[in-house]
Amino acid sequence: MEEPAIKIKKDIIVISGSSGLIGTRLINELAKKYLVIGLDNIGYPFPPITAECVCIDITSDKSMENAFERIRFAYGNRIASVVHLAAYYDFSGEPSPLYQKITLEGTERLLRVLQGFEVEQFVFSSSLLVYDSTKPGINITEESPVNPKWDYPQSKVDTEKILRSKRGKISVMNLRIAGVYSNEGDSIPITNQIQRIYENQLTSHFYPGKFDRGNPYVHLDDLIAGLIKAIEKRKEFSGMTTINLGEPETMSFIELQNEIARLLFNKEWKTYKIPKFVAKTGAWVQGLFGDSFIKPWMVDLTDDHMELDISRANKMLDWEPKHRLRTTLPKIIDNLKSDPQKWYKENDLKPPSDLKEKQSEK
């Protein structure tokens, strides 16, 4: 094999989906130690300048092959880790061929090209949503049954099967990740719940599910730390290893509801349980008059519950989340109060017409 055009001593990390929330933060941290190559769509947005940008069309064999020929020419045949963050997701609940084209076939295409390289590790960003629901007090482990209930987690389960059969000799770290949030928000379910209460929307006072159920989350900083741990410990693993990353404490819906209201208005929020058929009808009607976050299909999932056993992450990766959603909520709410317009924009939320008046009231 010919010598690479650029001789470097740093290990090479390749990250797909490199311009996203997770990819951007991960690249900036990894660039302190590694040479990072960011794979992303052609055109804006681009990965951070701390990474070399290699544009690809993940649905094209030719584009994928050209991208990795470019990497081989410049840096050679050795890649320490490929962190695969690129995937399709859509909260509308509508079926989409993009799950197949991007998440499944895109991953298979990437694995196929990597067989021609010396790759130490492939990190896949899966989701805790692949698991079957549990009950309060019953933890989910990596051996718990899977039961994806909509297209996004189903695409993750199907892609995990591809990884098992198509990885060749590449070691795979399959990380099933909880919902990601940050001090600014950056979590669609959390920020929408905050928005409904902040605006005193009628829907903020009604809920069709069991109040004591909820889902785990993980702070962006802790997720980045977990990904870095997985990369640093890559030589300790072989085959395919699945590890859950999330906080060991799950806040229930009503705990979140009341804590958000306390932080915003210093009072308990009046919340009433309604039948599921009423909630579905209401969500459908709202959808007629705007792009409401709450969709009829979500109503069936309101009784679902997950809480995590993260002992494997602790043992294998020496990872323990330093943050908790409960103690980060005050920072998220403070950011909203201090600059509502900025908070709405950063969280891609449609502001109410009286947002300026709300800001002046604070």
CSV table of C-alpha atoms in Angstrom, one decimal:
chain,number,residue,atom,x,y,z
A,1,MET,CA,0.0,0.0,0.0
A,2,GLU,CA,1.2,3.5,-0.8
A,3,GLU,CA,2.3,5.9,2.0
A,4,PRO,CA,-0.4,8.4,3.0
A,5,ALA,CA,0.0,11.9,1.7
A,6,ILE,CA,-0.1,13.4,5.2
A,7,LYS,CA,2.0,11.8,7.8
A,8,ILE,CA,0.6,12.2,11.3
A,9,LYS,CA,1.2,10.5,14.7
A,10,LYS,CA,-2.3,11.0,16.0
A,11,ASP,CA,-5.0,8.3,15.9
A,12,ILE,CA,-7.8,9.0,13.4
A,13,ILE,CA,-11.4,9.2,14.5
A,14,VAL,CA,-14.2,9.4,11.9
A,15,ILE,CA,-17.6,10.8,13.0
A,16,SER,CA,-20.7,10.7,10.9
A,17,GLY,CA,-23.5,13.1,11.6
A,18,SER,CA,-20.7,15.5,12.6
A,19,SER,CA,-22.6,18.8,12.4
A,20,GLY,CA,-25.3,17.8,14.8
A,21,LEU,CA,-25.6,18.6,18.5
A,22,ILE,CA,-23.7,15.5,19.7
A,23,GLY,CA,-21.2,15.4,16.8
A,24,THR,CA,-20.2,19.0,17.2
A,25,ARG,CA,-19.5,18.7,20.9
A,26,LEU,CA,-17.8,15.4,20.5
A,27,ILE,CA,-15.5,16.6,17.8
A,28,ASN,CA,-14.4,19.7,19.8
A,29,GLU,CA,-13.4,17.4,22.7
A,30,LEU,CA,-11.7,14.6,20.6
A,31,ALA,CA,-9.7,17.2,18.5
A,32,LYS,CA,-7.6,17.9,21.6
A,33,LYS,CA,-6.0,14.4,21.3
A,34,TYR,CA,-7.0,12.9,17.9
A,35,LEU,CA,-7.2,13.8,14.3
A,36,VAL,CA,-10.9,14.0,13.6
A,37,ILE,CA,-12.7,13.6,10.3
A,38,GLY,CA,-16.3,14.7,10.1
A,39,LEU,CA,-18.6,13.1,7.6
A,40,ASP,CA,-21.8,15.0,6.8
A,41,ASN,CA,-24.2,16.0,4.2
A,42,ILE,CA,-23.0,18.2,1.3
A,43,GLY,CA,-23.5,21.9,2.2
A,44,TYR,CA,-24.4,23.7,5.4
A,45,PRO,CA,-24.3,23.0,8.3
A,46,PHE,CA,-20.7,21.8,8.4
A,47,PRO,CA,-18.8,20.1,11.2
A,48,PRO,CA,-16.6,22.3,13.5
A,49,ILE,CA,-13.4,23.6,12.1
A,50,THR,CA,-11.5,21.4,14.5
A,51,ALA,CA,-12.3,18.5,12.2
A,52,GLU,CA,-11.6,17.9,8.6
A,53,CYS,CA,-14.9,18.0,6.7
A,54,VAL,CA,-15.6,15.2,4.2
A,55,CYS,CA,-19.0,15.6,2.6
A,56,ILE,CA,-21.0,12.5,1.7
A,57,ASP,CA,-24.3,11.4,0.5
A,58,ILE,CA,-25.0,8.5,2.8
A,59,THR,CA,-27.5,7.0,0.4
A,60,SER,CA,-24.9,6.7,-2.4
A,61,ASP,CA,-22.4,3.9,-2.8
A,62,LYS,CA,-20.2,6.1,-5.0
A,63,SER,CA,-20.2,9.0,-2.6
A,64,MET,CA,-19.3,6.8,0.3
A,65,GLU,CA,-16.5,5.1,-1.6
A,66,ASN,CA,-15.1,8.4,-2.8
A,67,ALA,CA,-15.2,9.8,0.7
A,68,PHE,CA,-13.1,7.0,2.1
A,69,GLU,CA,-10.7,6.9,-0.8
A,70,ARG,CA,-10.1,10.5,0.1
A,71,ILE,CA,-9.4,9.5,3.7
A,72,ARG,CA,-7.2,6.6,2.6
A,73,PHE,CA,-5.2,8.8,0.2
A,74,ALA,CA,-4.6,11.5,2.9
A,75,TYR,CA,-4.1,9.4,6.1
A,76,GLY,CA,-3.7,5.8,5.2
A,77,ASN,CA,-5.6,2.6,6.0
A,78,ARG,CA,-5.8,2.7,9.8
A,79,ILE,CA,-8.8,4.2,11.7
A,80,ALA,CA,-8.9,4.0,15.5
A,81,SER,CA,-12.7,4.5,15.7
A,82,VAL,CA,-15.7,5.3,13.6
A,83,VAL,CA,-18.5,7.0,15.6
A,84,HIS,CA,-21.7,6.6,13.7
A,85,LEU,CA,-24.2,9.3,14.7
A,86,ALA,CA,-26.0,9.8,11.4
A,87,ALA,CA,-29.6,8.6,11.4
A,88,TYR,CA,-33.1,9.6,10.4
A,89,TYR,CA,-35.7,10.5,13.0
A,90,ASP,CA,-39.1,12.1,12.8
A,91,PHE,CA,-41.6,12.8,15.6
A,92,SER,CA,-44.6,13.0,13.2
A,93,GLY,CA,-45.0,9.2,13.6
A,94,GLU,CA,-45.6,8.9,9.8
A,95,PRO,CA,-43.9,6.1,8.0
A,96,SER,CA,-40.9,7.3,6.0
A,97,PRO,CA,-38.6,5.5,3.5
A,98,LEU,CA,-35.7,7.6,4.9
A,99,TYR,CA,-35.4,5.2,7.9
A,100,GLN,CA,-34.5,2.5,5.4
A,101,LYS,CA,-32.4,4.6,3.1
A,102,ILE,CA,-30.4,6.6,5.8
A,103,THR,CA,-30.4,4.6,9.0
A,104,LEU,CA,-30.4,1.0,7.7
A,105,GLU,CA,-28.9,1.1,4.2
A,106,GLY,CA,-26.6,4.0,5.1
A,107,THR,CA,-25.1,2.0,8.0
A,108,GLU,CA,-24.7,-1.1,5.9
A,109,ARG,CA,-23.0,1.0,3.2
A,110,LEU,CA,-20.6,2.4,5.7
A,111,LEU,CA,-19.7,-1.0,7.1
A,112,ARG,CA,-19.1,-2.3,3.6
A,113,VAL,CA,-16.6,0.4,2.8
A,114,LEU,CA,-14.9,0.0,6.2
A,115,GLN,CA,-14.1,-3.6,5.4
A,116,GLY,CA,-11.2,-2.3,3.3
A,117,PHE,CA,-9.7,-0.5,6.2
A,118,GLU,CA,-8.0,-1.5,9.5
A,119,VAL,CA,-10.7,-0.3,11.9
A,120,GLU,CA,-10.3,-0.8,15.6
A,121,GLN,CA,-13.8,0.1,16.6
A,122,PHE,CA,-17.2,1.1,15.3
A,123,VAL,CA,-19.4,3.0,17.8
A,124,PHE,CA,-23.2,3.0,17.0
A,125,SER,CA,-25.6,5.4,18.6
A,126,SER,CA,-28.7,3.3,19.3
A,127,SER,CA,-31.5,4.3,21.6
A,128,LEU,CA,-33.1,3.2,24.9
A,129,LEU,CA,-36.4,3.4,23.1
A,130,VAL,CA,-35.7,0.0,21.6
A,131,TYR,CA,-36.6,-1.6,25.0
A,132,ASP,CA,-40.0,-2.8,26.2
A,133,SER,CA,-41.7,-0.7,28.8
A,134,THR,CA,-41.2,-1.6,32.5
A,135,LYS,CA,-42.7,-0.4,35.7
A,136,PRO,CA,-41.5,2.0,38.5
A,137,GLY,CA,-38.9,0.2,40.5
A,138,ILE,CA,-38.0,-2.3,37.8
A,139,ASN,CA,-34.7,-1.5,36.0
A,140,ILE,CA,-33.8,-2.1,32.4
A,141,THR,CA,-30.5,-3.9,31.7
A,142,GLU,CA,-28.8,-4.6,28.4
A,143,GLU,CA,-30.5,-8.1,28.5
A,144,SER,CA,-34.0,-6.7,28.9
A,145,PRO,CA,-36.4,-7.5,26.0
A,146,VAL,CA,-36.7,-5.1,23.1
A,147,ASN,CA,-40.1,-4.0,21.8
A,148,PRO,CA,-39.8,-0.9,19.6
A,149,LYS,CA,-43.2,0.8,19.3
A,150,TRP,CA,-42.6,3.3,16.4
A,151,ASP,CA,-40.4,3.7,13.4
A,152,TYR,CA,-37.4,5.4,15.0
A,153,PRO,CA,-36.6,2.7,17.6
A,154,GLN,CA,-37.5,0.0,15.1
A,155,SER,CA,-34.9,1.4,12.7
A,156,LYS,CA,-32.3,1.2,15.5
A,157,VAL,CA,-33.2,-2.5,16.3
A,158,ASP,CA,-33.0,-3.3,12.6
A,159,THR,CA,-29.6,-1.6,12.3
A,160,GLU,CA,-28.3,-3.4,15.3
A,161,LYS,CA,-29.1,-6.7,13.4
A,162,ILE,CA,-27.1,-5.4,10.5
A,163,LEU,CA,-24.2,-4.6,12.7
A,164,ARG,CA,-24.1,-8.2,14.1
A,165,SER,CA,-24.2,-9.7,10.6
A,166,LYS,CA,-22.1,-7.3,8.6
A,167,ARG,CA,-19.4,-6.0,11.0
A,168,GLY,CA,-16.8,-8.5,9.8
A,169,LYS,CA,-13.8,-8.3,12.1
A,170,ILE,CA,-14.6,-4.8,13.3
A,171,SER,CA,-15.3,-4.5,17.0
A,172,VAL,CA,-18.7,-2.8,17.6
A,173,MET,CA,-19.7,-0.7,20.7
A,174,ASN,CA,-23.5,-0.5,20.6
A,175,LEU,CA,-24.5,2.4,22.9
A,176,ARG,CA,-28.2,2.5,23.7
A,177,ILE,CA,-28.6,6.2,24.7
A,178,ALA,CA,-31.2,7.9,26.8
A,179,GLY,CA,-32.9,11.2,25.7
A,180,VAL,CA,-30.2,13.9,25.5
A,181,TYR,CA,-30.6,17.3,27.1
A,182,SER,CA,-28.3,20.2,28.0
A,183,ASN,CA,-28.3,23.3,30.2
A,184,GLU,CA,-30.0,25.1,27.3
A,185,GLY,CA,-32.6,22.5,26.8
A,186,ASP,CA,-32.0,20.7,23.5
A,187,SER,CA,-34.5,17.9,24.2
A,188,ILE,CA,-37.7,18.1,22.2
A,189,PRO,CA,-39.9,16.4,24.8
A,190,ILE,CA,-38.6,18.4,27.7
A,191,THR,CA,-38.6,21.8,26.0
A,192,ASN,CA,-42.1,21.3,24.7
A,193,GLN,CA,-43.3,20.4,28.2
A,194,ILE,CA,-41.7,23.6,29.5
A,195,GLN,CA,-43.2,25.6,26.6
A,196,ARG,CA,-46.7,24.4,27.4
A,197,ILE,CA,-46.5,25.3,31.0
A,198,TYR,CA,-44.7,28.6,30.4
A,199,GLU,CA,-47.4,29.7,28.0
A,200,ASN,CA,-50.2,28.2,30.2
A,201,GLN,CA,-51.5,26.2,27.2
A,202,LEU,CA,-54.7,24.3,27.9
A,203,THR,CA,-52.9,21.1,27.0
A,204,SER,CA,-50.5,21.7,29.9
A,205,HIS,CA,-53.3,20.9,32.4
A,206,PHE,CA,-54.3,17.5,30.9
A,207,TYR,CA,-52.5,14.2,30.6
A,208,PRO,CA,-53.8,10.8,29.4
A,209,GLY,CA,-51.2,8.6,30.9
A,210,LYS,CA,-50.2,7.4,34.3
A,211,PHE,CA,-48.7,10.3,36.3
A,212,ASP,CA,-45.9,8.1,37.9
A,213,ARG,CA,-44.4,7.0,34.6
A,214,GLY,CA,-41.4,8.6,32.8
A,215,ASN,CA,-38.3,8.1,30.6
A,216,PRO,CA,-34.6,8.4,31.4
A,217,TYR,CA,-32.4,11.2,30.1
A,218,VAL,CA,-28.7,11.9,29.9
A,219,HIS,CA,-26.9,15.3,29.9
A,220,LEU,CA,-25.0,16.1,26.8
A,221,ASP,CA,-21.8,16.5,28.8
A,222,ASP,CA,-22.2,13.1,30.3
A,223,LEU,CA,-22.9,11.5,26.9
A,224,ILE,CA,-19.8,13.0,25.5
A,225,ALA,CA,-17.8,11.7,28.4
A,226,GLY,CA,-19.2,8.2,27.8
A,227,LEU,CA,-18.4,8.3,24.1
A,228,ILE,CA,-14.9,9.3,24.8
A,229,LYS,CA,-14.5,6.6,27.4
A,230,ALA,CA,-15.7,4.0,24.8
A,231,ILE,CA,-13.1,5.3,22.3
A,232,GLU,CA,-10.3,5.3,24.9
A,233,LYS,CA,-11.1,1.8,26.0
A,234,ARG,CA,-11.6,0.4,22.5
A,235,LYS,CA,-8.7,-2.1,22.7
A,236,GLU,CA,-10.5,-3.8,25.7
A,237,PHE,CA,-13.5,-5.0,23.6
A,238,SER,CA,-14.1,-7.4,20.8
A,239,GLY,CA,-17.2,-8.6,19.0
A,240,MET,CA,-20.3,-6.6,19.6
A,241,THR,CA,-20.9,-5.0,23.1
A,242,THR,CA,-24.1,-3.3,24.1
A,243,ILE,CA,-24.1,-0.7,26.9
A,244,ASN,CA,-26.8,1.6,28.2
A,245,LEU,CA,-26.0,5.2,28.8
A,246,GLY,CA,-28.4,7.3,30.8
A,247,GLU,CA,-29.2,8.6,34.3
A,248,PRO,CA,-30.1,6.0,36.9
A,249,GLU,CA,-33.0,8.1,38.2
A,250,THR,CA,-36.1,8.6,36.1
A,251,MET,CA,-38.3,11.6,36.9
A,252,SER,CA,-42.0,10.8,36.4
A,253,PHE,CA,-44.3,13.0,34.3
A,254,ILE,CA,-45.9,14.6,37.3
A,255,GLU,CA,-42.6,15.3,39.0
A,256,LEU,CA,-41.4,17.0,35.8
A,257,GLN,CA,-44.7,18.9,35.5
A,258,ASN,CA,-44.6,20.2,39.1
A,259,GLU,CA,-40.9,21.0,39.1
A,260,ILE,CA,-41.1,23.0,35.9
A,261,ALA,CA,-44.1,25.0,37.3
A,262,ARG,CA,-42.4,25.6,40.6
A,263,LEU,CA,-39.3,26.9,38.8
A,264,LEU,CA,-41.4,29.1,36.5
A,265,PHE,CA,-44.2,30.3,38.8
A,266,ASN,CA,-43.4,29.0,42.2
A,267,LYS,CA,-46.6,26.9,42.4
A,268,GLU,CA,-47.9,23.5,41.8
A,269,TRP,CA,-49.5,22.9,38.4
A,270,LYS,CA,-53.0,21.7,38.2
A,271,THR,CA,-53.0,18.6,36.0
A,272,TYR,CA,-56.0,16.4,35.3
A,273,LYS,CA,-56.1,12.9,33.9
A,274,ILE,CA,-58.2,12.5,30.7
A,275,PRO,CA,-59.2,9.4,28.7
A,276,LYS,CA,-56.9,8.5,25.9
A,277,PHE,CA,-59.5,8.8,23.2
A,278,VAL,CA,-60.1,12.4,24.2
A,279,ALA,CA,-56.4,13.2,24.1
A,280,LYS,CA,-56.1,11.6,20.7
A,281,THR,CA,-59.0,13.6,19.4
A,282,GLY,CA,-57.5,16.8,20.8
A,283,ALA,CA,-54.1,16.1,19.3
A,284,TRP,CA,-55.7,15.4,15.9
A,285,VAL,CA,-57.7,18.7,16.1
A,286,GLN,CA,-54.6,20.6,17.1
A,287,GLY,CA,-52.8,19.2,14.1
A,288,LEU,CA,-55.4,20.6,11.8
A,289,PHE,CA,-54.6,24.2,13.0
A,290,GLY,CA,-50.8,24.0,13.3
A,291,ASP,CA,-47.8,21.8,13.7
A,292,SER,CA,-48.5,20.6,17.3
A,293,PHE,CA,-45.8,18.5,18.9
A,294,ILE,CA,-48.2,16.2,20.5
A,295,LYS,CA,-49.4,13.6,17.9
A,296,PRO,CA,-52.2,11.1,18.3
A,297,TRP,CA,-49.8,8.1,18.2
A,298,MET,CA,-47.9,9.5,21.2
A,299,VAL,CA,-51.0,9.1,23.4
A,300,ASP,CA,-50.6,5.3,23.4
A,301,LEU,CA,-47.1,5.6,24.9
A,302,THR,CA,-48.0,7.7,27.8
A,303,ASP,CA,-48.2,4.7,30.2
A,304,ASP,CA,-44.7,3.5,29.2
A,305,HIS,CA,-42.0,3.7,31.8
A,306,MET,CA,-38.2,3.2,31.8
A,307,GLU,CA,-35.6,3.3,34.4
A,308,LEU,CA,-32.0,2.1,34.0
A,309,ASP,CA,-29.5,-0.2,35.5
A,310,ILE,CA,-26.2,1.4,34.4
A,311,SER,CA,-23.9,-1.0,36.2
A,312,ARG,CA,-22.4,-2.3,32.9
A,313,ALA,CA,-21.4,1.2,31.8
A,314,ASN,CA,-19.9,1.8,35.3
A,315,LYS,CA,-18.0,-1.5,35.2
A,316,MET,CA,-16.9,-1.6,31.5
A,317,LEU,CA,-16.4,2.1,30.8
A,318,ASP,CA,-15.8,3.5,34.2
A,319,TRP,CA,-18.7,5.8,33.5
A,320,GLU,CA,-21.1,7.5,35.9
A,321,PRO,CA,-23.2,10.5,34.9
A,322,LYS,CA,-22.3,13.6,36.9
A,323,HIS,CA,-25.5,15.5,36.0
A,324,ARG,CA,-29.2,14.8,36.8
A,325,LEU,CA,-32.2,16.2,35.0
A,326,ARG,CA,-33.7,17.2,38.4
A,327,THR,CA,-30.8,19.4,39.3
A,328,THR,CA,-30.3,20.8,35.7
A,329,LEU,CA,-33.9,22.0,35.3
A,330,PRO,CA,-33.2,25.2,37.2
A,331,LYS,CA,-30.5,26.1,34.7
A,332,ILE,CA,-32.7,25.3,31.8
A,333,ILE,CA,-35.5,27.5,33.2
A,334,ASP,CA,-33.1,30.3,34.1
A,335,ASN,CA,-31.9,30.4,30.5
A,336,LEU,CA,-35.6,30.7,29.4
A,337,LYS,CA,-36.3,33.4,31.9
A,338,SER,CA,-33.2,35.4,31.1
A,339,ASP,CA,-33.7,35.5,27.4
A,340,PRO,CA,-37.0,33.9,26.2
A,341,GLN,CA,-36.5,34.8,22.5
A,342,LYS,CA,-33.0,33.2,22.4
A,343,TRP,CA,-34.2,30.1,24.3
A,344,TYR,CA,-37.2,29.6,21.9
A,345,LYS,CA,-34.9,30.1,18.9
A,346,GLU,CA,-32.1,27.7,20.1
A,347,ASN,CA,-34.7,25.1,20.9
A,348,ASP,CA,-36.5,25.5,17.5
A,349,LEU,CA,-39.8,26.4,19.1
A,350,LYS,CA,-42.4,28.8,17.8
A,351,PRO,CA,-42.7,31.7,20.2
A,352,PRO,CA,-46.1,33.0,21.3
A,353,SER,CA,-47.2,36.4,20.0
A,354,ASP,CA,-46.9,37.9,23.5
A,355,LEU,CA,-43.4,36.7,24.1
A,356,LYS,CA,-42.0,40.2,24.6
A,357,GLU,CA,-44.7,41.0,27.1
A,358,LYS,CA,-43.8,37.8,29.0
A,359,GLN,CA,-40.2,38.8,29.0
A,360,SER,CA,-40.9,42.2,30.4
A,361,GLU,CA,-43.1,40.7,33.2
A,362,LYS,CA,-40.1,38.7,34.4
